[in-house]
Coordinates of C-alpha atoms in Angstrom, one line a residue:
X439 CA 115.9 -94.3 19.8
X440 CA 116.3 -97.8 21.7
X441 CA 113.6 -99.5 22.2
X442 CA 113.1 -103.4 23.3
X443 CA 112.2 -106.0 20.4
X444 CA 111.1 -109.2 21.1
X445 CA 110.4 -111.8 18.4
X446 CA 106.7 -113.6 19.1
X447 CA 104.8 -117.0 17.6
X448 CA 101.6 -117.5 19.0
X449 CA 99.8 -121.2 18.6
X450 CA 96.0 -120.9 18.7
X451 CA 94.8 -123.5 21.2
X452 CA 90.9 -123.3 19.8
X453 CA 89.4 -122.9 16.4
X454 CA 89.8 -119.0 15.6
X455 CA 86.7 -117.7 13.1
X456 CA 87.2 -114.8 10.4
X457 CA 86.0 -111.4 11.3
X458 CA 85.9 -109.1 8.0
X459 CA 83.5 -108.8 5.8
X460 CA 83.3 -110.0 2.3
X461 CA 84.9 -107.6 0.0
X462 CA 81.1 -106.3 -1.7
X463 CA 80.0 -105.8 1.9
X464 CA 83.0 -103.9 3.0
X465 CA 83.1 -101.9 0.0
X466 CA 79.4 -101.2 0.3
X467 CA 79.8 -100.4 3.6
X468 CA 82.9 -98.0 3.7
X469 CA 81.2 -96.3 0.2
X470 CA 78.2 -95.1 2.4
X471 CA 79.9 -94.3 5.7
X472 CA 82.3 -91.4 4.1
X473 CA 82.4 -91.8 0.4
X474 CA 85.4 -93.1 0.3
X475 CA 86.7 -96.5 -0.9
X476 CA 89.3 -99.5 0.2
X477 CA 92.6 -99.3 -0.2
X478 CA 93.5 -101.7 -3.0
X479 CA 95.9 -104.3 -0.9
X480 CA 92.8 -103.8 2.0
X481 CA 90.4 -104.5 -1.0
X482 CA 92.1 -107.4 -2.9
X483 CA 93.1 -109.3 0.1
X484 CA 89.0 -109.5 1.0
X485 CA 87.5 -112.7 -0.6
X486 CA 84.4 -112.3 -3.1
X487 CA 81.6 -112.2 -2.2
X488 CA 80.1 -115.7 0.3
X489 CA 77.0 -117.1 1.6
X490 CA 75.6 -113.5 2.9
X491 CA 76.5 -112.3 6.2
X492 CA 79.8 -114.4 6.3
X493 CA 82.7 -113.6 8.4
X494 CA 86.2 -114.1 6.1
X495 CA 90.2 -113.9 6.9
X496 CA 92.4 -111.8 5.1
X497 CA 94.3 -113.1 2.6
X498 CA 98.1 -112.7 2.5
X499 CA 99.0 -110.4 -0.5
X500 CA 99.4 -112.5 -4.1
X501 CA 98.0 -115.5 -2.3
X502 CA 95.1 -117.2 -1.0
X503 CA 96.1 -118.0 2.1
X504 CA 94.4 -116.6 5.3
X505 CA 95.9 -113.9 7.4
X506 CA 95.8 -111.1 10.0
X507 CA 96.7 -107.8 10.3
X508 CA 99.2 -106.2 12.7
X509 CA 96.6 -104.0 14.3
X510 CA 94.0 -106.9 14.8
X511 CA 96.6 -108.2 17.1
X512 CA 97.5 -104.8 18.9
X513 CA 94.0 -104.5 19.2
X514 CA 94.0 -107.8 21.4
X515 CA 96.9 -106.0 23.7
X516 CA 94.8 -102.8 24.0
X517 CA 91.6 -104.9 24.6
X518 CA 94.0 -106.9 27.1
X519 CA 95.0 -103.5 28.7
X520 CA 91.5 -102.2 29.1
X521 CA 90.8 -105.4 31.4
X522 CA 93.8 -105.7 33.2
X523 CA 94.9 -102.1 33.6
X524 CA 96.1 -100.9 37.5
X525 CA 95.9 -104.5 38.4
X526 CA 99.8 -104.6 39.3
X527 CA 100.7 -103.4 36.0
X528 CA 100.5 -99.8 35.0
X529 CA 97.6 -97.4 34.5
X530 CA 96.6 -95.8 31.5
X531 CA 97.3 -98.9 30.0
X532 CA 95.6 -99.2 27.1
X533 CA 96.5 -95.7 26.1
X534 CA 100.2 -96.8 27.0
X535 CA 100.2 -99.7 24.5
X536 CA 98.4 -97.5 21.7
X537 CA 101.2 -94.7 21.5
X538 CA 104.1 -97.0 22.4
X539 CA 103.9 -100.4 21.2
X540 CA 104.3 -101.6 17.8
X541 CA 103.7 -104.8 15.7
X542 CA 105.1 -105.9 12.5
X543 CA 105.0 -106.9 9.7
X544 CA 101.6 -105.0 8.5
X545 CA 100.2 -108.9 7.2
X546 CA 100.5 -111.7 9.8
X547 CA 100.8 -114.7 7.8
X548 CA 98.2 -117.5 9.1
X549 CA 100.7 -121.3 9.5
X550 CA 99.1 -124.6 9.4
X551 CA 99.4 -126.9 12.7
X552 CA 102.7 -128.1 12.7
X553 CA 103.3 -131.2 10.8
X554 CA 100.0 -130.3 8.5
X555 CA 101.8 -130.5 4.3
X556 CA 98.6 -129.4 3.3
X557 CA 98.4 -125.2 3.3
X558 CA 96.4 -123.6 5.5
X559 CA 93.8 -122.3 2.5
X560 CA 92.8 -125.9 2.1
X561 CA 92.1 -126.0 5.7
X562 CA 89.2 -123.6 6.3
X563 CA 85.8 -124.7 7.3
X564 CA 82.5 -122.1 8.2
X565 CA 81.1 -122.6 11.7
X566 CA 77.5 -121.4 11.3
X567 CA 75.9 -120.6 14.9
X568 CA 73.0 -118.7 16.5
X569 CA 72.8 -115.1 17.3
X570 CA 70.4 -114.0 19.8
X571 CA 69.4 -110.0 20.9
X572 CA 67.2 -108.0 22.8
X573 CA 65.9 -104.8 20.3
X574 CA 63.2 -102.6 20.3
X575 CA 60.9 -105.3 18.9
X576 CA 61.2 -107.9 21.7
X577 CA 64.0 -110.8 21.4
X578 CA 65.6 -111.2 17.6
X579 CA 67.5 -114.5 16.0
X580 CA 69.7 -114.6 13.3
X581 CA 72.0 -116.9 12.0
X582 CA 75.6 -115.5 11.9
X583 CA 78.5 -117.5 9.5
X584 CA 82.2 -117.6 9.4
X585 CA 85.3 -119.3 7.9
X586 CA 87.1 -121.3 10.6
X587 CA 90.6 -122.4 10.8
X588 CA 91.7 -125.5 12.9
X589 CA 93.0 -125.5 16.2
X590 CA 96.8 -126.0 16.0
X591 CA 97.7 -123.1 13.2
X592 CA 100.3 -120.1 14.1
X593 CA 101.7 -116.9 12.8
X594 CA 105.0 -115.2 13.8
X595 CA 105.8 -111.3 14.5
X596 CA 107.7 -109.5 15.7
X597 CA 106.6 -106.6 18.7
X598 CA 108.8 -103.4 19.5
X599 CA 108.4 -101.1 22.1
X600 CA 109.2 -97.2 22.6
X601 CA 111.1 -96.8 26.2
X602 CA 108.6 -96.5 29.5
X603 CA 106.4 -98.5 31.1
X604 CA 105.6 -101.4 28.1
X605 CA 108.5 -103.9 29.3
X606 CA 108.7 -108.1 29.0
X607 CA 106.9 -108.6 32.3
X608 CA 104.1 -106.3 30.7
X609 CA 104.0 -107.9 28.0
X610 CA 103.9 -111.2 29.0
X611 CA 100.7 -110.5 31.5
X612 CA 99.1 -108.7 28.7
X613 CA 99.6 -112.0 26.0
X614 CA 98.3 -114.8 29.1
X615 CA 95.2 -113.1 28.5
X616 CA 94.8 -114.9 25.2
X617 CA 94.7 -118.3 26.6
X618 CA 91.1 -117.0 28.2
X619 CA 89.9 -114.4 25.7
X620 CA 91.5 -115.0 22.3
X621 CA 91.5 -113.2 18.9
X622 CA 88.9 -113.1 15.9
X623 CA 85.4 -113.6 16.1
X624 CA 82.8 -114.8 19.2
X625 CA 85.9 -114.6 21.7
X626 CA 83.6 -115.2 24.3
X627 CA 82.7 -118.4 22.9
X628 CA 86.0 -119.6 23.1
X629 CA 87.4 -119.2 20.0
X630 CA 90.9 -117.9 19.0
X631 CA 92.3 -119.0 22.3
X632 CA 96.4 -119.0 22.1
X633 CA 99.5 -120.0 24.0
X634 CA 102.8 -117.9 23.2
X635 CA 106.6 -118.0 22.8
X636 CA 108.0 -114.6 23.5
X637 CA 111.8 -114.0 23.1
X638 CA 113.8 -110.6 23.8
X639 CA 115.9 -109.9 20.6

């Protein structure tokens, strides 16, 4: 089958947080949902267990250096597709990009701004902020916590897709949403915000 490759390395403009749990939370967590437990790669690229109720990275296979997963990103293109869908690009977008685009690798390997020597697991910080909601009880705090990487570091992948409506111009339109509404966590908050270099292969 031909489809169209295209070779992508994204530059995050703004700070982008962690958004998985700690490993003893996410264990926890998936044990009482279904009984089941983490894959071991899912499960050993978690870090121990942090401050409580810290947001992590992955961490690339074998090393201790932060990363992402391929559907974290394809996540940000169905999330883009949602938002911009019939708006001069096709409907049934977000459905279009979950059956016919593909990333890869499976582990997005997290760069340090260029010209940084020092690797990007030295880098990461925690950004510690406010989290406000309305519940049942009347208005709620809490403080929410999360590894932080600087503005400046990359990753590379590469994007394929299936033959239909997913072409270059879609693609591009879908990736300028990063620039306002980036990946990882608090989005909103302007976090995770990217400029791209996208070239056909």
């Amino acid at each position: 089958m031909k489809t169209l490759t295209f070779g992508l390395e994204i530059v995050f403009l703004t700070e982008l947080l962690g958004s998985q749990p700690t490993r003893d939370i996410a264990t926890e967590f998936i044990a009482k949902r279904n009984g089941l437990v983490l894959q071991p790669d899912e499960a050993d690229s978690l870090p121990e267990a942090l401050e409580k109720g810290t947001t992590v990275f992955f961490r690339y296979p074998g090393t201790e250096e932060p990363a992402l997963r391929d559907y974290q990103l394809k996540g940000f293109l169905k999330e883009a597709g949602k938002v911009l869908n019939g708006k001069e690009l096709p409907r049934n977008l977000r459905s279009k990009i979950d059956q016919t685009v593909f990333i890869s690798p499976r582990w997005l390997h997290l760069l340090p701004p260029e010209g940084e020597l020092r690797a990007l697991g030295t880098l990461v910080d925690f950004l510690e902020r406010p989290l406000r909601a309305e519940t049942a009880q009347g208005p709620r705090v809490a403080i929410a916590r999360s590894e932080l990487l600087p503005a400046g570091c990359r990753l590379t992948c590469g994007i394929e897709c299936l033959p239909g409506e997913i072409d270059e111009k879609v693609l591009r339109e879908l990736l300028d949403y990063g620039y306002y509404k980036g990946l990882g966590q608090w989005r909103n908050g302007s976090y995770g915000q990217f400029r791209y270099t996208l070239t056909a292969q």
